[in-house]
Amino acid sequence: MSIKYVCVALLAFTAYAIALTQEDKQAFLTSIAPLIGECSKEYGVNPEEIEAAKAAHSGESLKPCFVACFFKKLGVINDNGDFDPEASKAKGKQFFKDVEDQNKVSEIADICTSINAETVSDKTQGCDRSKLLMECYSKNKGGFSPFV
């Protein structure tokens, strides 16, 4: 499987747009492809693992530190291992042109800020918090789907 396929699979966990245009989707994929590649190599995650998570509609099976690596490189988990909602909102504006989509990203970021109050065992690594963030995103994305 190609890195592009891996990116499309991970897009299901990280994008929230109702009507993602092909242009938005391609811009997002182009931006995250190097991040996915780096984190996949660093944490030994293969495309089959990401496909299994996609099929299960859950990131539960993905290695927490792989998820943290991706979110850190994306800029939504900071060096302290905390979720940065403002960075998430900025990424929403960067990747999605539709104001409704940007607003939904902002709404989800505000909701998911609560994960920063959760106790995690890995302190600043961000692995545990990244899994909490992925769960929060998935729980609150509603009917949003990047696969239109």
PDB file of C-alpha atoms in Angstrom, residues 40-144:
ATOM      1  CA  SER A  40       5.161   5.286  10.536  1.00  0.00           C
ATOM      2  CA  LYS A  41       8.885   4.617  10.218  1.00  0.00           C
ATOM      3  CA  GLU A  42       9.643   5.844  13.711  1.00  0.00           C
ATOM      4  CA  TYR A  43       6.943   3.720  15.378  1.00  0.00           C
ATOM      5  CA  GLY A  44       6.765   0.742  13.017  1.00  0.00           C
ATOM      6  CA  VAL A  45       3.168   1.302  11.947  1.00  0.00           C
ATOM      7  CA  ASN A  46       2.272  -0.275   8.630  1.00  0.00           C
ATOM      8  CA  PRO A  47      -0.594   0.521   6.253  1.00  0.00           C
ATOM      9  CA  GLU A  48      -2.457  -2.621   7.281  1.00  0.00           C
ATOM     10  CA  GLU A  49      -2.654  -1.384  10.878  1.00  0.00           C
ATOM     11  CA  ILE A  50      -4.091   1.924   9.750  1.00  0.00           C
ATOM     12  CA  GLU A  51      -6.529   0.173   7.415  1.00  0.00           C
ATOM     13  CA  ALA A  52      -7.693  -2.053  10.291  1.00  0.00           C
ATOM     14  CA  ALA A  53      -8.295   1.011  12.449  1.00  0.00           C
ATOM     15  CA  LYS A  54     -10.193   2.656   9.619  1.00  0.00           C
ATOM     16  CA  ALA A  55     -12.349  -0.445   9.093  1.00  0.00           C
ATOM     17  CA  ALA A  56     -13.117  -0.558  12.816  1.00  0.00           C
ATOM     18  CA  HIS A  57     -13.931   3.177  12.819  1.00  0.00           C
ATOM     19  CA  SER A  58     -11.601   3.462  15.786  1.00  0.00           C
ATOM     20  CA  GLY A  59      -8.025   4.499  16.374  1.00  0.00           C
ATOM     21  CA  GLU A  60      -7.884   2.277  19.440  1.00  0.00           C
ATOM     22  CA  SER A  61      -5.585  -0.234  17.748  1.00  0.00           C
ATOM     23  CA  LEU A  62      -3.033   2.366  16.640  1.00  0.00           C
ATOM     24  CA  LYS A  63       0.065   2.774  18.757  1.00  0.00           C
ATOM     25  CA  PRO A  64      -0.451   5.775  21.041  1.00  0.00           C
ATOM     26  CA  CYS A  65       3.020   7.175  20.392  1.00  0.00           C
ATOM     27  CA  PHE A  66       2.483   6.927  16.620  1.00  0.00           C
ATOM     28  CA  VAL A  67      -0.662   9.015  17.061  1.00  0.00           C
ATOM     29  CA  ALA A  68       1.284  11.445  19.281  1.00  0.00           C
ATOM     30  CA  CYS A  69       4.058  11.702  16.720  1.00  0.00           C
ATOM     31  CA  PHE A  70       1.552  12.615  14.025  1.00  0.00           C
ATOM     32  CA  PHE A  71      -0.347  15.106  16.198  1.00  0.00           C
ATOM     33  CA  LYS A  72       2.911  16.704  17.387  1.00  0.00           C
ATOM     34  CA  LYS A  73       4.218  17.067  13.861  1.00  0.00           C
ATOM     35  CA  LEU A  74       0.825  18.468  12.832  1.00  0.00           C
ATOM     36  CA  GLY A  75       1.161  20.935  15.704  1.00  0.00           C
ATOM     37  CA  VAL A  76      -1.959  20.097  17.704  1.00  0.00           C
ATOM     38  CA  ILE A  77      -0.103  18.389  20.570  1.00  0.00           C
ATOM     39  CA  ASN A  78       2.558  20.689  22.032  1.00  0.00           C
ATOM     40  CA  ASP A  79       5.983  19.964  23.528  1.00  0.00           C
ATOM     41  CA  ASN A  80       4.395  19.596  26.970  1.00  0.00           C
ATOM     42  CA  GLY A  81       2.230  16.769  25.649  1.00  0.00           C
ATOM     43  CA  ASP A  82      -0.945  18.858  25.844  1.00  0.00           C
ATOM     44  CA  PHE A  83      -3.607  19.477  23.223  1.00  0.00           C
ATOM     45  CA  ASP A  84      -3.352  22.956  21.697  1.00  0.00           C
ATOM     46  CA  PRO A  85      -6.903  23.906  20.684  1.00  0.00           C
ATOM     47  CA  GLU A  86      -5.808  27.171  19.072  1.00  0.00           C
ATOM     48  CA  ALA A  87      -3.370  25.314  16.832  1.00  0.00           C
ATOM     49  CA  SER A  88      -6.162  22.891  15.922  1.00  0.00           C
ATOM     50  CA  LYS A  89      -8.434  25.786  14.978  1.00  0.00           C
ATOM     51  CA  ALA A  90      -5.648  27.322  12.887  1.00  0.00           C
ATOM     52  CA  LYS A  91      -5.153  23.991  11.084  1.00  0.00           C
ATOM     53  CA  GLY A  92      -8.888  23.883  10.377  1.00  0.00           C
ATOM     54  CA  LYS A  93      -8.648  27.289   8.731  1.00  0.00           C
ATOM     55  CA  GLN A  94      -5.521  26.232   6.873  1.00  0.00           C
ATOM     56  CA  PHE A  95      -6.985  23.037   5.439  1.00  0.00           C
ATOM     57  CA  PHE A  96     -10.695  23.810   5.006  1.00  0.00           C
ATOM     58  CA  LYS A  97     -12.060  26.663   2.949  1.00  0.00           C
ATOM     59  CA  ASP A  98     -15.702  26.272   3.957  1.00  0.00           C
ATOM     60  CA  VAL A  99     -16.557  28.435   6.987  1.00  0.00           C
ATOM     61  CA  GLU A 100     -18.981  25.814   8.344  1.00  0.00           C
ATOM     62  CA  ASP A 101     -16.197  23.227   8.282  1.00  0.00           C
ATOM     63  CA  GLN A 102     -13.826  25.647  10.009  1.00  0.00           C
ATOM     64  CA  ASN A 103     -16.474  26.345  12.641  1.00  0.00           C
ATOM     65  CA  LYS A 104     -16.992  22.626  13.250  1.00  0.00           C
ATOM     66  CA  VAL A 105     -13.247  22.131  13.735  1.00  0.00           C
ATOM     67  CA  SER A 106     -13.279  25.044  16.180  1.00  0.00           C
ATOM     68  CA  GLU A 107     -16.264  23.613  18.058  1.00  0.00           C
ATOM     69  CA  ILE A 108     -14.615  20.206  18.358  1.00  0.00           C
ATOM     70  CA  ALA A 109     -11.348  21.801  19.489  1.00  0.00           C
ATOM     71  CA  ASP A 110     -13.206  23.656  22.242  1.00  0.00           C
ATOM     72  CA  ILE A 111     -14.905  20.455  23.397  1.00  0.00           C
ATOM     73  CA  CYS A 112     -11.698  18.434  23.301  1.00  0.00           C
ATOM     74  CA  THR A 113      -9.774  20.969  25.372  1.00  0.00           C
ATOM     75  CA  SER A 114     -11.111  19.033  28.360  1.00  0.00           C
ATOM     76  CA  ILE A 115      -8.652  16.223  27.667  1.00  0.00           C
ATOM     77  CA  ASN A 116      -5.882  18.447  29.019  1.00  0.00           C
ATOM     78  CA  ALA A 117      -7.389  17.997  32.491  1.00  0.00           C
ATOM     79  CA  GLU A 118      -7.135  14.197  32.259  1.00  0.00           C
ATOM     80  CA  THR A 119      -4.370  12.438  34.168  1.00  0.00           C
ATOM     81  CA  VAL A 120      -1.928  10.682  31.861  1.00  0.00           C
ATOM     82  CA  SER A 121       0.923   8.353  32.716  1.00  0.00           C
ATOM     83  CA  ASP A 122       3.422   9.537  30.109  1.00  0.00           C
ATOM     84  CA  LYS A 123       3.559  13.191  31.179  1.00  0.00           C
ATOM     85  CA  THR A 124       5.064  15.259  28.329  1.00  0.00           C
ATOM     86  CA  GLN A 125       5.381  12.459  25.766  1.00  0.00           C
ATOM     87  CA  GLY A 126       1.798  13.071  24.672  1.00  0.00           C
ATOM     88  CA  CYS A 127       1.064   9.465  23.726  1.00  0.00           C
ATOM     89  CA  ASP A 128      -1.781   8.965  26.189  1.00  0.00           C
ATOM     90  CA  ARG A 129      -3.211  12.426  25.563  1.00  0.00           C
ATOM     91  CA  SER A 130      -3.074  11.909  21.807  1.00  0.00           C
ATOM     92  CA  LYS A 131      -5.194   8.788  22.147  1.00  0.00           C
ATOM     93  CA  LEU A 132      -7.633  10.788  24.279  1.00  0.00           C
ATOM     94  CA  LEU A 133      -7.672  13.460  21.585  1.00  0.00           C
ATOM     95  CA  MET A 134      -8.376  10.939  18.847  1.00  0.00           C
ATOM     96  CA  GLU A 135     -11.222   9.492  20.923  1.00  0.00           C
ATOM     97  CA  CYS A 136     -12.617  12.973  21.549  1.00  0.00           C
ATOM     98  CA  TYR A 137     -12.424  13.891  17.861  1.00  0.00           C
ATOM     99  CA  SER A 138     -14.178  10.670  16.896  1.00  0.00           C
ATOM    100  CA  LYS A 139     -16.871  11.074  19.539  1.00  0.00           C
ATOM    101  CA  ASN A 140     -17.669  14.679  18.618  1.00  0.00           C
ATOM    102  CA  LYS A 141     -17.351  14.771  14.867  1.00  0.00           C
ATOM    103  CA  GLY A 142     -21.032  13.868  14.456  1.00  0.00           C
ATOM    104  CA  GLY A 143     -22.017  13.241  10.871  1.00  0.00           C
ATOM    105  CA  PHE A 144     -18.822  14.670   9.496  1.00  0.00           C
TER     106      PHE A 144
END
